[in-house]
Amino acid sequence: MKKEFVFEFAARFLKNNALLYGAVFLLALKVLFVITLVIFPQNIFFASITRSSLTSYINEGRQAAGISPLSENNKLAYAAYLKAQNMVQEQYFNHNSPSGASPWQWFLKAGYEYEYAGENLAVGFYDSKEVYTAWLASPSHRENLLNPKYTEIGTAVLEGFGENDAVVVVQLFASPKKTAVDNQPTEIVEPLSDVAIPPDDTDVLSTNAPSKVILAPAVMGVKNNNQPFLQEIIYAVSLIITGLLALAIFAKNPFDRRKLIFRSIILLGILSTAALFNKDVILALIPHQIII
């Protein structure tokens, strides 16, 4: 009798409309939550590309690969800013400017003497992780990200590129030129304030072989916030429904089984949609251009 009562209770619970309303409510809540994160993040959505987050992603990747992390350097950050500013002013997306300025010229203008140097550029992206993922997927950009010869990094994020004022990202990698006095620590600077910037190109330079320059293709583009608490609720409800269905199929009334299974599939479909809905889905729906 106890078992039959449990089976009947599970069947009745699944037939309750409150469960359906609850699933729809969780989906609506998740959609609203993600959209809110996109429109009203800590720094506005279009400013979600930051120097600090890009550096963190890169250093995490380097450490995972057994490579020493990079230190932020003020002069490199300034050189990156000069390059980004020039790209916005002259409206070009290339390692070399229309006026003939080469990538390494910005290092010299900032007063940074390098042993090895490289450049990553990006335009049109909306999120730091999206920029990093695009760079990592490109062999030439990845070469800069994981180059063990680099010890320092400087990043600039600036908006104002093109008709839509897209964000430009310039990231410079380098190791300082060795001098007679090599005991002095490399100058590490406080990070500049983060400004929105789209993704750029990558290129690897070396003062040892100035003629050898590896230019990565330009990366242009117009990503996933987790909501642990809400996700856990969605997963918990999905497990409950699955468990109730497993019990309900043993209920005496066989006529309800098909209806219960169909209803459970609908409920699980709604909850699955809620679980999978994230910032990436919204970005996929926003018209944007990505070139690698």
mmCIF file of C-alpha atoms in Angstrom:
data_model
loop_
_atom_site.group_PDB
_atom_site.id
_atom_site.type_symbol
_atom_site.label_atom_id
_atom_site.label_comp_id
_atom_site.label_asym_id
_atom_site.label_seq_id
_atom_site.Cartn_x
_atom_site.Cartn_y
_atom_site.Cartn_z
ATOM 1 C CA MET A 1 0.000 0.000 0.000
ATOM 2 C CA LYS A 2 2.786 2.391 0.836
ATOM 3 C CA LYS A 3 4.414 1.812 -2.539
ATOM 4 C CA GLU A 4 1.147 2.358 -4.372
ATOM 5 C CA PHE A 5 0.584 5.578 -2.428
ATOM 6 C CA VAL A 6 4.040 6.826 -3.476
ATOM 7 C CA PHE A 7 3.383 5.940 -7.113
ATOM 8 C CA GLU A 8 0.011 7.688 -7.075
ATOM 9 C CA PHE A 9 1.449 10.739 -5.331
ATOM 10 C CA ALA A 10 4.194 11.011 -7.973
ATOM 11 C CA ALA A 11 1.629 10.783 -10.769
ATOM 12 C CA ARG A 12 -0.619 13.418 -9.232
ATOM 13 C CA PHE A 13 2.301 15.743 -8.589
ATOM 14 C CA LEU A 14 3.384 15.544 -12.220
ATOM 15 C CA LYS A 15 -0.163 16.346 -13.345
ATOM 16 C CA ASN A 16 -0.257 19.461 -11.159
ATOM 17 C CA ASN A 17 -0.173 22.631 -13.236
ATOM 18 C CA ALA A 18 1.877 24.349 -10.556
ATOM 19 C CA LEU A 19 4.869 22.290 -11.672
ATOM 20 C CA LEU A 20 4.470 23.497 -15.247
ATOM 21 C CA TYR A 21 4.084 27.119 -14.114
ATOM 22 C CA GLY A 22 7.163 26.719 -11.943
ATOM 23 C CA ALA A 23 9.255 25.452 -14.859
ATOM 24 C CA VAL A 24 8.098 28.332 -17.065
ATOM 25 C CA PHE A 25 8.860 30.749 -14.229
ATOM 26 C CA LEU A 26 12.431 29.394 -13.898
ATOM 27 C CA LEU A 27 12.946 29.777 -17.645
ATOM 28 C CA ALA A 28 11.654 33.364 -17.581
ATOM 29 C CA LEU A 29 13.787 34.137 -14.537
ATOM 30 C CA LYS A 30 16.906 32.752 -16.213
ATOM 31 C CA VAL A 31 16.264 34.726 -19.421
ATOM 32 C CA LEU A 32 15.651 37.919 -17.445
ATOM 33 C CA PHE A 33 18.758 37.329 -15.342
ATOM 34 C CA VAL A 34 21.040 36.761 -18.344
ATOM 35 C CA ILE A 35 19.628 39.732 -20.263
ATOM 36 C CA THR A 36 20.162 41.897 -17.182
ATOM 37 C CA LEU A 37 23.778 40.760 -17.000
ATOM 38 C CA VAL A 38 24.234 41.609 -20.669
ATOM 39 C CA ILE A 39 22.688 45.067 -20.478
ATOM 40 C CA PHE A 40 23.714 46.048 -16.976
ATOM 41 C CA PRO A 41 26.967 44.303 -16.085
ATOM 42 C CA GLN A 42 29.429 45.794 -13.595
ATOM 43 C CA ASN A 43 30.931 47.864 -16.355
ATOM 44 C CA ILE A 44 28.310 48.015 -19.131
ATOM 45 C CA PHE A 45 28.080 45.126 -21.554
ATOM 46 C CA PHE A 46 30.049 46.852 -24.292
ATOM 47 C CA ALA A 47 32.781 47.552 -21.757
ATOM 48 C CA SER A 48 33.023 43.949 -20.625
ATOM 49 C CA ILE A 49 36.446 43.635 -22.265
ATOM 50 C CA THR A 50 38.967 44.642 -19.648
ATOM 51 C CA ARG A 51 42.732 44.641 -19.375
ATOM 52 C CA SER A 52 42.686 42.765 -16.104
ATOM 53 C CA SER A 53 40.413 39.961 -17.299
ATOM 54 C CA LEU A 54 42.391 39.443 -20.523
ATOM 55 C CA THR A 55 45.643 39.240 -18.575
ATOM 56 C CA SER A 56 44.065 36.791 -16.126
ATOM 57 C CA TYR A 57 42.878 34.483 -18.917
ATOM 58 C CA ILE A 58 46.289 34.559 -20.556
ATOM 59 C CA ASN A 59 48.188 33.881 -17.348
ATOM 60 C CA GLU A 60 45.840 31.041 -16.433
ATOM 61 C CA GLY A 61 46.484 29.499 -19.855
ATOM 62 C CA ARG A 62 50.235 29.950 -19.536
ATOM 63 C CA GLN A 63 50.344 28.405 -16.067
ATOM 64 C CA ALA A 64 48.244 25.463 -17.262
ATOM 65 C CA ALA A 65 50.816 24.950 -20.028
ATOM 66 C CA GLY A 66 53.686 25.140 -17.540
ATOM 67 C CA ILE A 67 54.795 28.596 -18.724
ATOM 68 C CA SER A 68 55.586 31.488 -16.388
ATOM 69 C CA PRO A 69 52.828 34.142 -16.124
ATOM 70 C CA LEU A 70 53.312 37.635 -17.527
ATOM 71 C CA SER A 71 53.677 40.797 -15.458
ATOM 72 C CA GLU A 72 51.898 43.994 -16.454
ATOM 73 C CA ASN A 73 54.295 46.730 -17.457
ATOM 74 C CA ASN A 74 53.361 50.416 -17.566
ATOM 75 C CA LYS A 75 55.443 51.258 -20.620
ATOM 76 C CA LEU A 76 53.980 48.344 -22.566
ATOM 77 C CA ALA A 77 50.468 49.402 -21.552
ATOM 78 C CA TYR A 78 51.231 52.917 -22.767
ATOM 79 C CA ALA A 79 52.651 51.575 -26.050
ATOM 80 C CA ALA A 80 49.471 49.529 -26.526
ATOM 81 C CA TYR A 81 47.380 52.633 -25.835
ATOM 82 C CA LEU A 82 49.340 54.631 -28.415
ATOM 83 C CA LYS A 83 48.733 51.911 -31.006
ATOM 84 C CA ALA A 84 45.019 51.654 -30.173
ATOM 85 C CA GLN A 85 44.653 55.418 -30.280
ATOM 86 C CA ASN A 86 46.364 55.531 -33.670
ATOM 87 C CA MET A 87 44.090 52.787 -35.015
ATOM 88 C CA VAL A 88 41.022 54.735 -33.917
ATOM 89 C CA GLN A 89 42.338 58.059 -35.237
ATOM 90 C CA GLU A 90 43.378 56.707 -38.642
ATOM 91 C CA GLN A 91 40.618 54.060 -38.751
ATOM 92 C CA TYR A 92 42.705 51.082 -39.812
ATOM 93 C CA PHE A 93 43.022 47.526 -38.591
ATOM 94 C CA ASN A 94 46.488 46.280 -39.307
ATOM 95 C CA HIS A 95 49.881 45.827 -37.736
ATOM 96 C CA ASN A 96 51.214 48.666 -39.880
ATOM 97 C CA SER A 97 49.440 52.010 -40.036
ATOM 98 C CA PRO A 98 48.510 53.698 -43.346
ATOM 99 C CA SER A 99 51.154 56.321 -42.562
ATOM 100 C CA GLY A 100 53.814 53.621 -42.329
ATOM 101 C CA ALA A 101 54.157 53.173 -38.557
ATOM 102 C CA SER A 102 55.348 49.642 -37.836
ATOM 103 C CA PRO A 103 54.210 47.604 -34.811
ATOM 104 C CA TRP A 104 57.505 47.999 -32.975
ATOM 105 C CA GLN A 105 57.490 51.790 -33.354
ATOM 106 C CA TRP A 106 55.026 52.036 -30.435
ATOM 107 C CA PHE A 107 57.439 50.179 -28.167
ATOM 108 C CA LEU A 108 60.116 52.759 -28.944
ATOM 109 C CA LYS A 109 57.747 55.710 -28.473
ATOM 110 C CA ALA A 110 56.861 54.426 -25.017
ATOM 111 C CA GLY A 111 60.543 54.030 -24.190
ATOM 112 C CA TYR A 112 60.454 50.245 -23.925
ATOM 113 C CA GLU A 113 63.565 48.437 -25.199
ATOM 114 C CA TYR A 114 62.790 44.826 -25.902
ATOM 115 C CA GLU A 115 64.648 41.621 -26.503
ATOM 116 C CA TYR A 116 61.555 39.907 -27.906
ATOM 117 C CA ALA A 117 58.193 41.477 -28.686
ATOM 118 C CA GLY A 118 54.805 40.576 -30.091
ATOM 119 C CA GLU A 119 51.418 42.089 -30.803
ATOM 120 C CA ASN A 120 47.828 40.822 -30.689
ATOM 121 C CA LEU A 121 44.988 42.916 -32.094
ATOM 122 C CA ALA A 122 41.221 42.526 -32.023
ATOM 123 C CA VAL A 123 38.168 44.562 -33.010
ATOM 124 C CA GLY A 124 34.445 44.054 -32.602
ATOM 125 C CA PHE A 125 34.286 41.602 -29.710
ATOM 126 C CA TYR A 126 31.974 42.080 -26.735
ATOM 127 C CA ASP A 127 33.620 39.962 -24.063
ATOM 128 C CA SER A 128 37.139 39.281 -22.765
ATOM 129 C CA LYS A 129 36.706 35.496 -22.855
ATOM 130 C CA GLU A 130 35.505 35.686 -26.459
ATOM 131 C CA VAL A 131 38.632 37.624 -27.418
ATOM 132 C CA TYR A 132 40.924 35.211 -25.599
ATOM 133 C CA THR A 133 39.198 32.162 -27.093
ATOM 134 C CA ALA A 134 39.519 33.580 -30.619
ATOM 135 C CA TRP A 135 43.211 34.302 -30.122
ATOM 136 C CA LEU A 136 43.826 30.886 -28.620
ATOM 137 C CA ALA A 137 42.173 29.208 -31.619
ATOM 138 C CA SER A 138 44.509 31.019 -34.032
ATOM 139 C CA PRO A 139 48.000 29.403 -34.243
ATOM 140 C CA SER A 140 49.823 32.696 -34.731
ATOM 141 C CA HIS A 141 47.953 34.466 -31.939
ATOM 142 C CA ARG A 142 48.383 31.435 -29.701
ATOM 143 C CA GLU A 143 52.128 31.631 -30.336
ATOM 144 C CA ASN A 144 52.156 35.031 -28.660
ATOM 145 C CA LEU A 145 49.921 33.953 -25.790
ATOM 146 C CA LEU A 146 52.092 30.961 -24.921
ATOM 147 C CA ASN A 147 55.525 32.219 -25.934
ATOM 148 C CA PRO A 148 57.907 31.408 -23.028
ATOM 149 C CA LYS A 149 60.303 34.153 -24.167
ATOM 150 C CA TYR A 150 57.845 36.859 -23.089
ATOM 151 C CA THR A 151 57.882 38.042 -19.484
ATOM 152 C CA GLU A 152 55.731 41.190 -19.604
ATOM 153 C CA ILE A 153 52.443 42.342 -21.088
ATOM 154 C CA GLY A 154 50.651 45.614 -21.797
ATOM 155 C CA THR A 155 47.032 45.950 -22.924
ATOM 156 C CA ALA A 156 44.814 48.756 -24.144
ATOM 157 C CA VAL A 157 41.066 48.683 -24.735
ATOM 158 C CA LEU A 158 39.593 51.596 -26.628
ATOM 159 C CA GLU A 159 36.289 52.214 -28.361
ATOM 160 C CA GLY A 160 35.661 54.328 -31.428
ATOM 161 C CA PHE A 161 36.565 52.060 -34.345
ATOM 162 C CA GLY A 162 34.381 52.214 -37.444
ATOM 163 C CA GLU A 163 30.849 53.478 -37.831
ATOM 164 C CA ASN A 164 29.638 51.589 -34.764
ATOM 165 C CA ASP A 165 32.440 52.836 -32.495
ATOM 166 C CA ALA A 166 33.584 49.267 -32.000
ATOM 167 C CA VAL A 167 36.038 48.313 -29.302
ATOM 168 C CA VAL A 168 39.685 47.878 -30.255
ATOM 169 C CA VAL A 169 42.017 45.652 -28.247
ATOM 170 C CA VAL A 170 45.772 45.976 -28.516
ATOM 171 C CA GLN A 171 47.917 43.612 -26.514
ATOM 172 C CA LEU A 172 51.706 43.806 -26.519
ATOM 173 C CA PHE A 173 54.029 41.086 -25.280
ATOM 174 C CA ALA A 174 57.731 41.519 -24.604
ATOM 175 C CA SER A 175 60.801 40.702 -22.623
ATOM 176 C CA PRO A 176 62.994 43.699 -21.756
ATOM 177 C CA LYS A 177 66.345 44.121 -23.423
ATOM 178 C CA LYS A 178 69.163 42.852 -21.257
ATOM 179 C CA THR A 179 71.560 45.503 -20.019
ATOM 180 C CA ALA A 180 74.815 45.486 -18.116
ATOM 181 C CA VAL A 181 72.895 46.152 -14.932
ATOM 182 C CA ASP A 182 70.390 43.349 -14.932
ATOM 183 C CA ASN A 183 69.736 43.228 -11.232
ATOM 184 C CA GLN A 184 67.123 45.949 -11.289
ATOM 185 C CA PRO A 185 63.588 44.607 -11.225
ATOM 186 C CA THR A 186 61.407 45.139 -14.263
ATOM 187 C CA GLU A 187 59.089 48.098 -13.814
ATOM 188 C CA ILE A 188 55.636 46.825 -12.958
ATOM 189 C CA VAL A 189 52.806 49.282 -13.054
ATOM 190 C CA GLU A 190 49.338 49.657 -11.673
ATOM 191 C CA PRO A 191 46.885 48.595 -14.392
ATOM 192 C CA LEU A 192 45.403 51.490 -16.343
ATOM 193 C CA SER A 193 41.676 51.942 -16.059
ATOM 194 C CA ASP A 194 39.821 49.417 -18.185
ATOM 195 C CA VAL A 195 38.192 50.740 -21.299
ATOM 196 C CA ALA A 196 36.089 48.798 -23.777
ATOM 197 C CA ILE A 197 38.077 47.576 -26.810
ATOM 198 C CA PRO A 198 37.476 45.066 -29.663
ATOM 199 C CA PRO A 199 39.899 42.277 -30.679
ATOM 200 C CA ASP A 200 43.012 42.728 -32.929
ATOM 201 C CA ASP A 201 45.710 40.926 -34.868
ATOM 202 C CA THR A 202 48.730 39.158 -33.537
ATOM 203 C CA ASP A 203 52.318 39.296 -34.602
ATOM 204 C CA VAL A 204 55.605 38.038 -33.265
ATOM 205 C CA LEU A 205 58.689 40.235 -33.475
ATOM 206 C CA SER A 206 62.275 39.759 -32.375
ATOM 207 C CA THR A 207 65.010 42.320 -32.081
ATOM 208 C CA ASN A 208 67.473 39.503 -32.652
ATOM 209 C CA ALA A 209 66.040 39.001 -36.115
ATOM 210 C CA PRO A 210 64.194 42.204 -37.032
ATOM 211 C CA SER A 211 63.535 40.992 -40.558
ATOM 212 C CA LYS A 212 61.571 38.025 -39.274
ATOM 213 C CA VAL A 213 58.070 39.185 -38.433
ATOM 214 C CA ILE A 214 55.179 36.761 -38.058
ATOM 215 C CA LEU A 215 51.885 38.549 -38.536
ATOM 216 C CA ALA A 216 48.760 36.762 -37.465
ATOM 217 C CA PRO A 217 45.557 37.359 -39.413
ATOM 218 C CA ALA A 218 43.400 40.140 -38.050
ATOM 219 C CA VAL A 219 40.807 39.063 -35.540
ATOM 220 C CA MET A 220 37.592 41.000 -35.737
ATOM 221 C CA GLY A 221 34.365 40.391 -33.960
ATOM 222 C CA VAL A 222 31.440 41.991 -32.431
ATOM 223 C CA LYS A 223 30.243 35.241 -24.228
ATOM 224 C CA ASN A 224 29.217 32.914 -20.414
ATOM 225 C CA ASN A 225 28.203 34.124 -17.115
ATOM 226 C CA ASN A 226 27.289 31.372 -14.735
ATOM 227 C CA GLN A 227 24.509 31.752 -12.246
ATOM 228 C CA PRO A 228 25.395 28.869 -9.880
ATOM 229 C CA PHE A 229 22.461 29.273 -7.502
ATOM 230 C CA LEU A 230 19.818 29.510 -10.220
ATOM 231 C CA GLN A 231 21.439 26.688 -12.195
ATOM 232 C CA GLU A 232 21.402 24.453 -9.128
ATOM 233 C CA ILE A 233 17.691 25.081 -8.648
ATOM 234 C CA ILE A 234 17.010 24.210 -12.300
ATOM 235 C CA TYR A 235 19.065 21.015 -12.060
ATOM 236 C CA ALA A 236 17.390 20.055 -8.772
ATOM 237 C CA VAL A 237 13.883 20.495 -10.203
ATOM 238 C CA SER A 238 14.892 18.475 -13.290
ATOM 239 C CA LEU A 239 16.114 15.628 -11.081
ATOM 240 C CA ILE A 240 12.908 15.737 -9.042
ATOM 241 C CA ILE A 241 10.767 15.524 -12.185
ATOM 242 C CA THR A 242 12.868 12.645 -13.522
ATOM 243 C CA GLY A 243 12.521 10.820 -10.203
ATOM 244 C CA LEU A 244 8.782 11.411 -10.028
ATOM 245 C CA LEU A 245 8.373 10.125 -13.581
ATOM 246 C CA ALA A 246 10.294 6.991 -12.705
ATOM 247 C CA LEU A 247 7.877 6.405 -9.826
ATOM 248 C CA ALA A 248 4.719 7.451 -11.703
ATOM 249 C CA ILE A 249 5.113 4.874 -14.457
ATOM 250 C CA PHE A 250 4.443 2.210 -11.827
ATOM 251 C CA ALA A 251 1.107 3.783 -10.901
ATOM 252 C CA LYS A 252 -1.948 1.581 -11.402
ATOM 253 C CA ASN A 253 -3.683 3.655 -14.039
ATOM 254 C CA PRO A 254 -1.847 2.773 -17.293
ATOM 255 C CA PHE A 255 -3.946 5.293 -19.264
ATOM 256 C CA ASP A 256 -2.076 8.200 -17.642
ATOM 257 C CA ARG A 257 1.391 6.929 -18.438
ATOM 258 C CA ARG A 258 1.632 8.354 -21.928
ATOM 259 C CA LYS A 259 0.280 11.683 -20.736
ATOM 260 C CA LEU A 260 2.679 11.723 -17.807
ATOM 261 C CA ILE A 261 5.652 10.882 -20.004
ATOM 262 C CA PHE A 262 4.671 13.540 -22.551
ATOM 263 C CA ARG A 263 4.115 16.121 -19.805
ATOM 264 C CA SER A 264 7.436 15.241 -18.179
ATOM 265 C CA ILE A 265 9.264 15.605 -21.498
ATOM 266 C CA ILE A 266 7.764 19.086 -21.912
ATOM 267 C CA LEU A 267 8.792 20.038 -18.373
ATOM 268 C CA LEU A 268 12.331 18.721 -18.853
ATOM 269 C CA GLY A 269 12.529 20.496 -22.215
ATOM 270 C CA ILE A 270 11.623 23.826 -20.588
ATOM 271 C CA LEU A 271 14.133 23.292 -17.793
ATOM 272 C CA SER A 272 16.863 22.225 -20.240
ATOM 273 C CA THR A 273 16.293 25.411 -22.209
ATOM 274 C CA ALA A 274 16.597 27.404 -18.989
ATOM 275 C CA ALA A 275 19.809 25.590 -18.032
ATOM 276 C CA LEU A 276 21.436 26.133 -21.431
ATOM 277 C CA PHE A 277 20.355 29.732 -21.908
ATOM 278 C CA ASN A 278 23.301 32.049 -21.260
ATOM 279 C CA LYS A 279 25.148 35.098 -22.517
ATOM 280 C CA ASP A 280 26.520 33.152 -25.493
ATOM 281 C CA VAL A 281 22.991 32.614 -26.807
ATOM 282 C CA ILE A 282 22.287 36.348 -26.732
ATOM 283 C CA LEU A 283 25.586 37.163 -28.432
ATOM 284 C CA ALA A 284 24.790 34.645 -31.152
ATOM 285 C CA LEU A 285 21.567 36.538 -31.859
ATOM 286 C CA ILE A 286 23.248 39.952 -32.009
ATOM 287 C CA PRO A 287 24.387 40.915 -35.535
ATOM 288 C CA HIS A 288 28.181 41.094 -35.499
ATOM 289 C CA GLN A 289 31.224 40.379 -37.612
ATOM 290 C CA ILE A 290 33.944 37.948 -36.640
ATOM 291 C CA ILE A 291 36.987 37.512 -38.864
ATOM 292 C CA ILE A 292 39.950 35.335 -37.982
#
